[in-house]
Coordinates of C-alpha atoms in Angstrom, one line a residue:
M17 CA 5.8 8.0 -32.0
T18 CA 2.1 7.4 -33.8
T19 CA -1.1 7.5 -31.0
Y20 CA -1.9 3.7 -31.9
P21 CA 0.2 0.7 -32.3
F22 CA -2.3 -0.7 -35.2
N23 CA -3.8 1.2 -38.3
F24 CA -7.0 2.5 -36.5
D25 CA -10.2 2.4 -38.7
P26 CA -12.7 5.1 -37.2
S27 CA -15.8 3.4 -38.9
R28 CA -15.0 0.7 -36.1
P29 CA -14.8 0.5 -32.4
F30 CA -12.0 1.2 -31.2
V31 CA -11.8 -1.6 -28.2
E32 CA -12.5 -4.3 -31.1
Q33 CA -9.4 -3.2 -33.2
A34 CA -7.5 -2.9 -29.8
S35 CA -8.3 -6.3 -29.1
D36 CA -7.6 -7.9 -32.6
W37 CA -3.9 -6.2 -32.7
I38 CA -3.7 -7.7 -28.6
A39 CA -4.4 -10.8 -30.4
D40 CA -1.8 -10.2 -32.9
V41 CA 0.6 -9.4 -30.0
F42 CA 0.0 -12.6 -28.1
Y43 CA -0.2 -14.8 -31.3
E44 CA 2.6 -13.5 -33.7
H45 CA 4.6 -10.3 -32.3
L46 CA 6.3 -11.9 -28.9
P47 CA 6.3 -15.6 -30.0
E48 CA 8.5 -13.9 -32.6
A49 CA 10.9 -12.6 -29.9
G50 CA 10.9 -15.9 -28.0
F51 CA 8.0 -15.8 -25.8
E52 CA 6.1 -19.1 -25.4
V53 CA 2.0 -19.0 -26.6
R54 CA -0.1 -19.1 -23.8
D55 CA -3.8 -19.7 -24.2
E56 CA -4.8 -18.8 -20.8
Q57 CA -2.9 -15.3 -21.4
I58 CA -5.1 -15.1 -24.7
F59 CA -8.1 -16.2 -23.1
M60 CA -7.2 -13.0 -20.4
A61 CA -7.4 -10.9 -23.2
F62 CA -11.1 -11.7 -24.8
Q63 CA -12.5 -11.4 -21.5
L64 CA -10.9 -7.9 -20.8
E65 CA -12.2 -6.8 -24.1
R66 CA -15.5 -7.0 -22.9
A67 CA -14.5 -4.9 -19.8
Y68 CA -13.3 -2.4 -21.9
K69 CA -16.1 -2.0 -24.1
E70 CA -18.8 -2.2 -21.6
K71 CA -16.5 0.2 -19.1
K72 CA -17.6 -2.7 -16.6
T73 CA -15.5 -3.9 -13.1
I74 CA -14.1 -7.3 -13.7
F75 CA -12.3 -9.5 -11.7
A76 CA -9.9 -11.2 -13.3
E77 CA -8.4 -14.4 -11.6
A78 CA -5.5 -15.5 -13.1
G79 CA -2.9 -18.7 -11.9
V80 CA 0.6 -17.8 -11.6
G81 CA 2.4 -17.7 -15.0
T82 CA -0.4 -16.9 -17.4
G83 CA 1.0 -13.7 -18.1
K84 CA -1.2 -11.6 -16.8
T85 CA 0.5 -7.8 -16.5
L86 CA 1.2 -8.2 -19.9
V87 CA -2.4 -8.2 -20.9
Y88 CA -4.3 -5.8 -18.7
L89 CA -0.8 -3.5 -19.6
L90 CA -2.0 -3.5 -23.5
Y91 CA -5.4 -2.8 -22.4
A92 CA -4.7 0.0 -20.5
L93 CA -1.9 1.7 -22.9
T94 CA -4.3 1.7 -26.1
Y95 CA -7.3 2.6 -24.0
A96 CA -5.4 5.7 -22.3
R97 CA -4.2 6.7 -26.2
Y98 CA -7.9 6.7 -27.3
T99 CA -9.0 8.6 -24.6
R100 CA -6.4 11.1 -24.3
K101 CA -5.9 10.3 -20.4
P102 CA -3.7 8.1 -18.8
A103 CA -4.3 4.7 -16.9
I104 CA -3.9 4.5 -13.1
I105 CA -1.8 0.9 -12.3
A106 CA -2.3 0.8 -8.6
C107 CA 0.0 -2.3 -7.5
A108 CA -0.5 -3.4 -3.5
D109 CA 3.1 -1.7 -2.3
E110 CA 6.7 0.4 -3.5
S111 CA 7.9 -3.0 -3.9
L112 CA 5.9 -4.8 -6.8
I113 CA 5.9 -1.0 -8.5
E114 CA 10.2 -1.0 -8.5
Q115 CA 9.3 -4.7 -10.2
L116 CA 6.7 -3.3 -12.9
V117 CA 8.9 -0.1 -14.0
K118 CA 12.7 -1.9 -13.4
P119 CA 14.3 -2.5 -16.8
E120 CA 13.9 -6.2 -17.1
G121 CA 9.8 -5.4 -15.9
D122 CA 7.2 -6.3 -17.9
I123 CA 6.5 -2.3 -19.2
A124 CA 10.3 -2.6 -21.0
K125 CA 9.7 -5.8 -22.5
L126 CA 6.7 -4.6 -24.3
A127 CA 8.2 -1.2 -25.0
R128 CA 11.7 -3.1 -26.6
H129 CA 9.8 -6.3 -28.7
L130 CA 7.3 -3.8 -29.7
N131 CA 9.1 -1.1 -30.6
F132 CA 7.7 1.7 -29.4
T133 CA 7.9 4.2 -26.6
I134 CA 5.4 4.2 -23.2
D135 CA 5.4 6.8 -21.2
A136 CA 5.1 5.5 -17.5
R137 CA 5.6 7.4 -14.9
L138 CA 5.7 6.8 -10.9
G139 CA 3.4 8.4 -8.7
K140 CA 4.7 7.6 -5.4
S141 CA 3.3 7.5 -1.5
P142 CA 4.5 10.7 -0.2
D143 CA 6.2 8.6 2.5
Q144 CA 8.7 7.5 0.0
Y145 CA 10.0 10.8 -0.3
I146 CA 12.5 13.0 2.3
C147 CA 10.2 15.3 4.1
L148 CA 13.1 18.7 4.4
N149 CA 11.5 19.8 7.5
K150 CA 12.3 16.6 9.3
L151 CA 16.0 16.2 7.6
D152 CA 16.4 19.9 9.1
E153 CA 15.8 18.9 12.2
A154 CA 17.8 15.1 11.8
R155 CA 21.1 17.0 10.0
T156 CA 21.1 19.1 13.2
G157 CA 20.5 16.3 15.8
E158 CA 23.9 14.6 17.5
D159 CA 23.4 11.0 15.3
E160 CA 25.6 11.3 13.0
A161 CA 25.1 7.4 11.9
A162 CA 23.0 7.9 8.6
G163 CA 25.1 10.8 7.7
Y164 CA 22.3 13.5 7.5
R165 CA 24.7 16.2 6.8
D166 CA 25.6 14.8 3.7
I167 CA 22.4 13.9 2.1
Y168 CA 21.5 17.6 2.8
E169 CA 24.4 18.9 1.4
S170 CA 23.8 16.5 -1.8
L171 CA 20.3 18.1 -2.3
P172 CA 19.6 19.5 -5.7
E173 CA 20.9 23.4 -5.9
F174 CA 17.6 25.3 -6.2
V175 CA 16.9 23.0 -2.5
H176 CA 19.3 25.4 -1.0
F177 CA 18.3 29.1 -2.0
S178 CA 15.3 31.2 -1.9
N179 CA 15.7 32.9 -5.0
T180 CA 13.2 31.7 -8.1
L181 CA 13.2 27.9 -9.4
Q182 CA 13.7 27.9 -13.0
S183 CA 14.8 24.6 -13.2
F184 CA 14.7 21.4 -11.4
H185 CA 14.9 17.2 -11.3
P186 CA 13.8 14.6 -9.2
Y187 CA 14.6 13.8 -5.9
G188 CA 14.9 12.8 -2.6
N189 CA 13.0 9.4 -3.6
R190 CA 13.4 6.5 -0.8
K191 CA 15.1 4.6 -3.5
E192 CA 18.0 6.9 -4.2
Y193 CA 19.0 6.3 -0.4
P194 CA 19.4 1.9 -0.6
D195 CA 21.7 1.8 2.0
L196 CA 19.3 3.3 5.2
T197 CA 17.5 1.1 7.6
D198 CA 14.1 1.6 7.5
E199 CA 14.8 3.3 10.9
Q200 CA 17.2 6.0 9.8
W201 CA 14.5 6.8 6.8
N202 CA 12.1 7.3 8.8
R203 CA 14.3 10.0 10.3
M204 CA 14.2 12.0 7.3
G205 CA 11.3 11.0 5.3
W206 CA 7.4 12.2 5.4
D207 CA 5.0 11.2 7.7
V208 CA 1.2 11.4 8.2
F209 CA 1.7 14.3 10.8
Q210 CA 3.7 17.0 8.7
D211 CA 1.3 19.5 7.2
C212 CA 2.0 20.3 3.9
L213 CA -0.1 23.2 3.1
V214 CA 1.4 25.7 5.7
C215 CA 4.8 24.7 4.7
S216 CA 7.4 26.8 3.6
Q217 CA 9.6 24.6 1.7
R218 CA 6.7 22.8 -0.1
H219 CA 7.3 24.3 -3.8
R220 CA 10.7 23.1 -3.6
C221 CA 9.8 19.5 -1.7
G222 CA 10.6 16.1 -3.9
Q223 CA 7.3 14.7 -3.1
T224 CA 5.3 18.2 -4.1
L225 CA 7.5 18.4 -7.4
S226 CA 7.1 14.6 -8.4
R227 CA 3.1 15.4 -8.8
E228 CA 3.8 17.8 -11.3
H229 CA 5.6 15.2 -13.7
Y230 CA 3.9 12.2 -13.1
R231 CA 0.5 14.3 -14.0
K232 CA 1.8 14.9 -17.2
S233 CA 2.1 11.1 -17.9
A234 CA 0.4 10.2 -21.6
D235 CA 0.0 6.4 -21.3
L236 CA 0.7 5.1 -17.5
I237 CA 1.1 6.2 -13.9
I238 CA 1.9 3.5 -11.5
C239 CA 1.1 4.0 -7.8
S240 CA 0.2 1.8 -4.5
H241 CA -2.9 1.0 -3.8
D242 CA -3.0 2.9 -0.6
F243 CA -2.2 6.4 -2.8
Y244 CA -4.8 5.6 -5.2
M245 CA -7.1 5.4 -2.3
E246 CA -5.9 8.5 -0.5
H247 CA -6.4 10.2 -3.4
V248 CA -10.0 9.0 -3.8
W249 CA -10.5 9.8 -0.1
T250 CA -8.9 13.6 -0.7
Y251 CA -10.3 14.6 -3.9
E252 CA -12.8 16.8 -2.6
A253 CA -11.1 18.4 0.1
R254 CA -8.3 19.2 -2.1
K255 CA -10.4 20.8 -4.5
R256 CA -12.1 22.9 -1.4
E257 CA -8.6 24.1 -0.9
G258 CA -8.2 25.3 -4.3
Q259 CA -5.2 22.1 -4.9
L260 CA -4.6 19.5 -7.4
P261 CA -6.1 16.4 -6.4
L262 CA -3.2 13.6 -6.0
L263 CA -4.1 11.7 -9.6
P264 CA -5.2 13.3 -12.6
D265 CA -8.5 12.4 -14.5
H266 CA -7.8 8.7 -15.9
S267 CA -9.0 6.3 -18.2
S268 CA -9.3 3.3 -16.5
V269 CA -7.5 1.6 -13.0
V270 CA -6.0 -1.5 -12.9
F271 CA -5.7 -2.9 -8.9
D272 CA -2.7 -5.4 -9.3
E273 CA -3.0 -7.9 -6.3
G274 CA -6.9 -6.7 -6.3
H275 CA -7.4 -8.8 -3.3
L276 CA -5.4 -6.4 -0.9
L277 CA -7.7 -3.3 -1.8
E278 CA -10.0 -3.6 1.3
T279 CA -6.9 -2.7 3.4
A280 CA -5.7 -0.2 1.4
A281 CA -9.0 1.4 1.6
Q282 CA -9.3 1.3 5.2
N283 CA -5.7 2.7 5.5
A284 CA -6.4 5.7 3.6
L285 CA -9.7 6.6 5.7
T286 CA -8.0 6.1 9.0
Y287 CA -7.5 9.2 11.0
K288 CA -4.4 9.9 12.9
L289 CA -4.8 12.2 15.8
K290 CA -1.6 13.9 18.5
H291 CA -2.6 16.2 21.4
T292 CA 0.8 18.2 20.0
L293 CA -0.8 18.3 16.4
F294 CA -4.0 19.6 17.4
E295 CA -2.6 22.1 19.4
N296 CA -0.4 23.5 16.6
I297 CA -3.7 23.3 14.3
V298 CA -5.9 25.9 16.7
T299 CA -3.0 28.0 17.7
R300 CA -2.9 29.6 13.8
L301 CA -5.9 31.2 14.8
L302 CA -4.3 33.0 17.7
Q303 CA -1.9 34.7 15.3
G304 CA -4.4 37.6 14.1
E305 CA -6.6 39.3 16.1
I306 CA -9.6 37.7 17.4
R307 CA -12.1 38.5 19.5
E308 CA -11.9 37.1 22.7
S309 CA -14.8 34.6 22.4
L310 CA -13.0 32.4 19.8
A311 CA -9.8 32.9 22.2
V312 CA -11.2 31.1 24.8
A313 CA -12.9 28.1 22.8
I314 CA -9.6 27.5 21.3
E315 CA -7.7 27.1 25.1
E316 CA -10.6 24.9 26.3
A317 CA -10.6 22.9 23.1
I318 CA -6.4 22.5 24.3
D319 CA -7.4 21.6 27.5
Q320 CA -10.3 19.1 26.8
S321 CA -7.4 17.4 23.7
D322 CA -4.8 16.8 26.9
N323 CA -7.8 15.3 28.9
L324 CA -8.6 13.4 26.1
F325 CA -5.7 11.6 25.5
A326 CA -4.5 11.7 29.6
L327 CA -7.8 9.3 29.9
L328 CA -6.6 7.6 26.9
D329 CA -2.8 6.9 28.6
K330 CA -4.5 6.2 31.5
C331 CA -6.6 3.5 30.3
S332 CA -5.0 2.2 27.3
H333 CA -3.2 -1.5 27.8
P334 CA -0.3 -3.3 25.1
V335 CA -1.8 -5.8 22.8
E336 CA 0.6 -8.9 22.9
A337 CA 2.3 -9.3 19.4
S338 CA 1.8 -6.0 18.5
D339 CA 2.7 -1.9 18.3
R340 CA -1.0 -0.9 19.6
K341 CA -2.7 -0.1 22.5
D342 CA -6.2 -1.0 22.9
F343 CA -8.6 0.2 25.3
V344 CA -12.8 -0.3 26.1
L345 CA -15.2 2.6 25.5
S346 CA -15.9 3.3 28.9
E347 CA -18.7 5.9 29.7
E348 CA -16.1 8.3 31.3
L349 CA -14.0 8.2 28.0
M350 CA -17.2 8.5 25.8
R351 CA -17.8 12.0 28.2
E352 CA -14.6 13.3 27.3
V353 CA -15.2 12.9 23.3
N354 CA -18.3 14.2 23.3
R355 CA -17.2 16.9 25.0
F356 CA -13.9 17.2 23.1
R357 CA -16.1 17.3 19.5
D358 CA -18.7 20.3 22.0
V359 CA -15.5 22.6 21.7
I360 CA -14.6 21.7 18.9
D361 CA -18.3 22.6 17.3
T362 CA -17.6 26.0 19.2
I363 CA -14.4 27.1 17.6
E364 CA -16.6 26.1 14.1
E365 CA -19.3 28.5 15.3
E366 CA -17.3 31.4 16.3
L367 CA -15.2 31.1 13.3
V368 CA -18.3 31.6 10.9
F369 CA -18.3 35.3 13.1
E370 CA -14.8 35.6 12.5
S371 CA -14.3 34.9 8.7
G372 CA -17.1 37.8 8.2
L373 CA -14.7 40.7 10.3
S374 CA -11.9 39.2 8.0
T375 CA -9.2 39.3 10.6
L376 CA -8.1 35.7 10.1
D377 CA -5.7 34.9 6.7
D378 CA -8.1 33.2 4.3
Y379 CA -5.6 30.6 3.6
Q380 CA -4.4 29.5 7.2
L381 CA -8.6 29.9 7.7
K382 CA -9.1 27.4 5.0
I383 CA -6.8 24.9 6.6
V384 CA -7.9 25.3 10.1
E385 CA -11.3 24.8 9.1
E386 CA -10.6 21.6 7.0
H387 CA -8.6 19.8 9.8
L388 CA -11.4 20.4 12.1
E389 CA -13.9 19.0 10.1
M390 CA -11.5 16.1 9.1
I391 CA -11.5 15.3 13.2
Q392 CA -15.1 15.8 13.7
I393 CA -16.0 13.0 10.7
A394 CA -13.6 11.0 12.9
L395 CA -14.7 11.6 15.9
E396 CA -18.3 11.4 14.5
L397 CA -17.8 7.3 14.2
F398 CA -17.7 7.1 18.2
K399 CA -21.4 7.7 18.5
R400 CA -21.9 4.3 16.6
P401 CA -19.0 1.8 18.4
D402 CA -20.1 -0.8 16.3
H403 CA -18.9 1.0 13.0
L404 CA -15.4 1.8 14.7
I405 CA -12.1 0.2 14.7
S406 CA -10.0 2.0 17.5
W407 CA -6.4 1.8 19.1
V408 CA -3.4 4.0 20.3
T409 CA 0.2 4.0 19.4
E410 CA 2.9 5.6 22.4
G411 CA 5.8 7.2 20.8
V412 CA 8.7 9.5 22.4
D413 CA 6.6 12.8 21.1
G414 CA 3.4 11.1 23.1
L415 CA 0.2 9.2 22.0
T416 CA -1.7 8.7 18.9
L417 CA -5.6 7.9 18.4
V418 CA -6.2 6.2 15.3
I419 CA -9.6 6.3 14.4
M420 CA -10.7 3.6 11.5
P421 CA -13.8 2.8 10.3
K422 CA -14.8 -1.1 9.7
R423 CA -16.9 -0.8 6.7
V424 CA -15.5 1.4 3.4
K425 CA -17.5 -0.3 0.7
E426 CA -20.3 2.8 1.0
V427 CA -16.8 5.4 0.2
L428 CA -15.3 2.8 -2.4
K429 CA -19.1 2.4 -4.3
E430 CA -19.6 6.5 -4.6
R431 CA -16.0 7.3 -5.3
V432 CA -14.6 4.6 -7.4
F433 CA -17.7 2.0 -8.9
S434 CA -19.7 4.5 -9.5
Q435 CA -17.9 6.0 -12.4
K436 CA -18.0 5.0 -16.0
M437 CA -15.1 3.2 -16.3
P438 CA -13.0 -0.3 -16.9
V439 CA -11.8 -1.6 -13.5
V440 CA -10.2 -4.3 -13.4
F441 CA -9.0 -6.6 -10.4
S442 CA -6.0 -8.8 -11.1
S443 CA -4.7 -11.4 -8.9
A444 CA -3.9 -15.2 -8.4
T445 CA -6.4 -15.5 -5.6
L446 CA -10.1 -13.3 -5.9
S447 CA -12.7 -16.0 -5.2
V448 CA -13.5 -17.7 -2.4
G449 CA -14.8 -21.5 -3.3
G450 CA -15.5 -20.4 -6.9
S451 CA -17.4 -17.6 -6.3
F452 CA -16.7 -13.7 -6.1
D453 CA -19.4 -12.6 -4.1
F454 CA -17.1 -12.4 -1.2
I455 CA -15.0 -9.5 -2.4
A456 CA -17.2 -8.0 -4.9
Q457 CA -19.2 -7.2 -1.2
N458 CA -16.8 -6.0 0.8
L459 CA -15.9 -3.8 -1.8
G460 CA -19.0 -2.2 -2.5
V461 CA -19.5 -4.0 -6.4
D462 CA -23.0 -4.6 -7.3
H463 CA -22.2 -5.6 -11.2
Y464 CA -19.4 -7.1 -12.3
L465 CA -17.8 -9.1 -14.7
S466 CA -15.4 -12.3 -13.9
F467 CA -13.3 -15.3 -14.8
S468 CA -10.7 -17.3 -13.9
V469 CA -7.7 -19.5 -15.5
P470 CA -5.4 -21.9 -13.5
S471 CA -1.8 -21.6 -13.6
P472 CA 0.0 -23.1 -16.4
Y473 CA 3.0 -25.1 -14.4
D474 CA 2.8 -28.3 -13.0
Y475 CA 3.3 -27.7 -9.4
K476 CA 3.9 -31.8 -9.0
E477 CA 7.1 -32.1 -11.1
Q478 CA 8.3 -28.7 -10.1
M479 CA 7.4 -28.3 -6.2
K480 CA 8.2 -30.4 -3.3
A481 CA 6.4 -29.3 -0.5
S482 CA 6.6 -30.5 3.6
L483 CA 4.7 -29.5 6.9
I484 CA 6.5 -29.1 9.9
P485 CA 5.2 -28.7 13.2
D486 CA 7.2 -26.5 15.7
P487 CA 9.7 -27.5 17.1
L488 CA 9.2 -27.1 21.1
A489 CA 12.7 -25.1 21.6
A490 CA 13.5 -22.1 19.4
E491 CA 16.8 -23.7 19.2
D492 CA 16.1 -26.5 17.4
K493 CA 13.5 -24.8 15.0
L494 CA 16.7 -22.7 13.9
K495 CA 18.9 -25.8 13.5
R496 CA 16.2 -27.1 11.5
A497 CA 16.0 -24.1 9.2
M498 CA 19.5 -24.3 8.7
E499 CA 19.2 -28.0 7.7
L500 CA 16.5 -26.6 5.0
L501 CA 19.0 -24.1 4.0
K502 CA 21.4 -26.7 2.9
Q503 CA 19.1 -28.9 0.4
T504 CA 19.1 -25.9 -1.9
E505 CA 22.9 -23.6 -0.6
G506 CA 21.0 -20.5 0.5
R507 CA 18.7 -19.3 -2.8
A508 CA 15.8 -19.2 -0.4
L509 CA 13.2 -16.4 0.8
I510 CA 11.9 -16.9 4.3
L511 CA 8.9 -15.5 4.8
F512 CA 7.8 -14.2 8.4
P513 CA 4.2 -13.5 9.7
S514 CA 5.5 -10.3 11.3
R515 CA 8.2 -8.0 12.1
E516 CA 8.9 -8.8 15.4
E517 CA 9.2 -12.6 14.5
L518 CA 11.7 -11.9 11.9
S519 CA 13.5 -9.5 14.7
R520 CA 13.9 -12.4 16.9
F521 CA 15.1 -14.8 13.9
R522 CA 17.7 -12.1 13.2
K523 CA 18.6 -11.6 16.8
Q524 CA 19.1 -15.6 17.3
I525 CA 20.8 -16.7 14.2
E526 CA 23.6 -13.9 14.8
S527 CA 23.9 -14.6 18.5
S528 CA 24.3 -18.5 17.2
G529 CA 27.1 -17.7 14.6
Q530 CA 25.4 -19.2 12.0
S531 CA 24.7 -16.1 10.1
A532 CA 27.9 -17.0 8.3
A533 CA 27.2 -19.7 6.4
Y534 CA 25.0 -17.7 3.9
R535 CA 24.7 -13.7 3.0
F536 CA 21.7 -13.1 4.9
L537 CA 19.6 -10.1 3.7
Y538 CA 16.8 -8.1 6.1
E539 CA 13.6 -6.4 5.3
G540 CA 13.9 -2.7 7.0
S541 CA 17.8 -2.7 6.8
A542 CA 17.8 -1.0 3.8
E543 CA 15.7 -0.2 0.8
I544 CA 13.4 -3.1 -0.6
S545 CA 13.8 -2.5 -4.4
H546 CA 17.9 -2.8 -3.3
L547 CA 17.7 -6.1 -1.2
I548 CA 15.2 -7.9 -3.9
S549 CA 18.2 -7.1 -6.7
A550 CA 21.5 -8.5 -4.4
F551 CA 18.9 -11.5 -3.4
Q552 CA 18.1 -12.0 -7.3
N553 CA 22.1 -11.3 -7.8
D554 CA 23.9 -12.9 -4.9
E555 CA 22.4 -16.5 -5.9
H556 CA 23.2 -18.4 -2.7
S557 CA 21.7 -15.2 -0.7
V558 CA 19.0 -15.6 1.6
L559 CA 16.2 -13.3 1.6
C560 CA 14.1 -12.7 5.3
A561 CA 11.1 -10.5 4.6
V562 CA 7.4 -9.4 5.9
T563 CA 5.9 -7.6 3.3
L564 CA 6.9 -9.7 0.4
W565 CA 4.3 -12.7 0.0
E566 CA 2.6 -11.1 -2.9
G567 CA 4.1 -10.0 -6.1
L568 CA 7.8 -10.8 -5.8
D569 CA 8.9 -12.3 -9.3
I570 CA 12.2 -13.7 -9.3
P571 CA 12.5 -16.5 -11.8
G572 CA 15.7 -18.6 -11.9
P573 CA 17.9 -20.7 -9.2
S574 CA 18.3 -17.6 -7.0
L575 CA 14.9 -17.9 -5.4
S576 CA 14.8 -22.4 -5.1
H577 CA 13.2 -22.4 -1.8
V578 CA 10.7 -20.6 0.1
I579 CA 10.7 -21.2 3.9
I580 CA 7.3 -20.1 5.5
W581 CA 8.7 -19.4 9.4
E582 CA 5.3 -19.4 10.8
L583 CA 1.5 -19.7 9.2
P584 CA 0.6 -16.3 8.3
F585 CA -2.3 -16.3 10.5
P586 CA -3.8 -12.4 11.1
P587 CA -2.0 -10.6 13.8
N588 CA -3.6 -9.7 17.3
D589 CA -4.4 -6.2 16.6
P590 CA -7.7 -4.3 17.4
L591 CA -8.7 -4.4 13.6
F592 CA -8.8 -8.2 13.9
A593 CA -10.2 -8.4 17.2
A594 CA -13.4 -6.1 15.5
K595 CA -13.8 -8.6 12.5
R596 CA -13.3 -11.7 14.9
K597 CA -15.8 -9.5 17.2
D598 CA -18.6 -9.5 14.3
A599 CA -18.0 -12.9 13.2
E600 CA -19.9 -16.2 14.2
H601 CA -17.4 -18.2 13.8
P602 CA -14.1 -15.9 13.8
F603 CA -11.5 -18.6 13.7
E604 CA -13.5 -20.1 10.5
E605 CA -14.4 -16.8 9.1
V606 CA -11.5 -14.6 9.9
D607 CA -8.2 -16.4 10.7
M608 CA -8.5 -19.4 8.4
P609 CA -9.2 -17.0 5.2
Y610 CA -6.7 -14.8 6.0
M611 CA -3.9 -17.5 6.2
L612 CA -4.9 -19.5 3.4
L613 CA -5.1 -16.4 1.0
R614 CA -1.5 -15.3 2.3
L615 CA 0.3 -18.5 2.5
K616 CA -1.0 -19.3 -1.2
Q617 CA 0.6 -15.9 -2.2
G618 CA 3.8 -16.7 -0.3
I619 CA 3.9 -20.2 -2.0
G620 CA 3.3 -18.5 -5.5
R621 CA 7.1 -16.6 -5.2
L622 CA 8.9 -19.9 -5.9
I623 CA 8.0 -21.4 -9.7
R624 CA 7.9 -18.0 -11.8
S625 CA 8.9 -20.4 -15.1
R626 CA 8.0 -23.5 -16.6
D627 CA 11.9 -24.4 -15.8
D628 CA 12.1 -23.6 -12.2
K629 CA 12.0 -26.2 -9.6
G630 CA 12.1 -26.0 -5.8
F631 CA 11.0 -26.7 -2.3
I632 CA 8.2 -25.4 0.1
S633 CA 8.4 -25.6 3.6
I634 CA 5.9 -24.3 6.2
F635 CA 6.6 -24.0 10.1
G636 CA 3.7 -24.0 12.3
T637 CA 2.3 -24.8 15.2
K638 CA -1.0 -25.4 13.9
L639 CA -0.3 -27.5 11.8
N640 CA -0.8 -30.4 15.0
Q641 CA -4.6 -29.7 14.1
D642 CA -6.3 -31.9 11.8
A643 CA -8.5 -29.0 10.1
V644 CA -5.7 -26.8 9.7
K645 CA -3.4 -29.2 8.4
E646 CA -6.4 -30.6 5.9
Q647 CA -7.0 -27.4 4.4
V648 CA -3.0 -26.6 4.0
Q649 CA -2.6 -29.9 2.6
A650 CA -5.3 -29.1 -0.3
F651 CA -3.3 -26.9 -2.4
L652 CA -0.2 -28.0 -1.9
P653 CA 1.5 -31.0 -4.6

């Protein structure tokens, strides 16, 4: 493999030469391989040239069918080879990652038709890997339905033995267990409450070993938005702890479906606290010979944590249509939070004295100090409730307190957009009313380039759409849905606004006996890319999903009908409640823009090639409101 796919002249700027070659790819090489010449694609290529030449952020809004993925891949690839640092392609979620790297995906197409090797490796999120500790618990439990003991026995030999690790191969990826339901996977998959830093099995963990693999990529590292933001958020902390950052230094970053980055950033900055987790953290300090004052402070902190969570349990209440519980920041609750912060302060002060005595293990001490610092940063937000979004969730092991900052643009501005490198936002929906100021302001981007190109498809000829106000009875709605499925003999994607709606639909259709008419595939019943492949290959099947509003790319007759089960207004949870509270006109400023953006993305799943034809059917109780109906109709053929 040569370094560059073209003859490089050192006397000329590299990006200009790369741009000339990329133009040749779209004008000559790909058309010779059977691809059509797309003016929109070539226009985008010349726009990206400036972003890479000037190392700036660019909002690249390109409609469905413009071939935007091929454009940004070519620039990211050539620039990575020029700088000798890999490019990061950050996708909205794991299913989109799989679509990008699948054998018939865009990376494979470029490698095949341009006749060169592309080193593309996956940097998957931690929750996509087996946690060996959780698997140990699952395989010794009473539930044998998922075959956890068989899974354990099937792991590579080096996992089971403590002798020196001589060789390894990647293992433990969620995709390797396609038949497990999400619930079964969660019993053995990593979660945020696993403390990997002090895990005795971390050097044999599939997640840890995979990092050694993808860090060595020469060209591209493919990850999710969440994982990239986790890298940004933990970068300094991991360096302080003597660890490598989650991702290596990179030459550029592409945020595919970039309109979703703000949500990913908020998720990465979210802190989750459990009483049991806190107790486990601070009691590590009791394992050495410590002064009595530190031991007393630890006991007081554990008691105060217990008091705080008891009060949260007492004053929190369930939120309808959400798995979250809300609470009011009363004076009593604020007193308990402040007391908790005070006792943590006391522990931190005691640790300053204790570290000078060298009675504690340095590594353990560093880990505990890092945890305490993160807890204090999170609790600090309670001082400014207008900057805070917080709620609790309830599980079998008690309450979890979730703390999230409202605005993340300061962090993004400092740690992403201040870096002198090309940053590409790619999506079919980035602008509002033709302006990119809204997304730029939310993300903290002060200076940017931008452009928009429409889809080349003729939607009036290729798509027929119908709006259906909800029937009064659920049975009538199900009956109407089955009638719609008959129009295309299955071949349908049904998009639901929440997992609860999907679950109700599944129970209803199975109890009615109508599920035998077609093969229904349900998100959560197996690994997502496995479900997508089954849907694509079984032409008359029906895929029911919650997270596939963006990015799903299935051209051809397998997807001939998109049914929107309900207009995708934002959920009734504390995150959107906070946004509504800050808005002067909540429905117009929060609910409608969110719904319309998500609806456009969902409708975009239907037409994926010039030959595609099909139907869009949209249910929605609010379609009876003229203002809502008019805005939905505005972007339908």
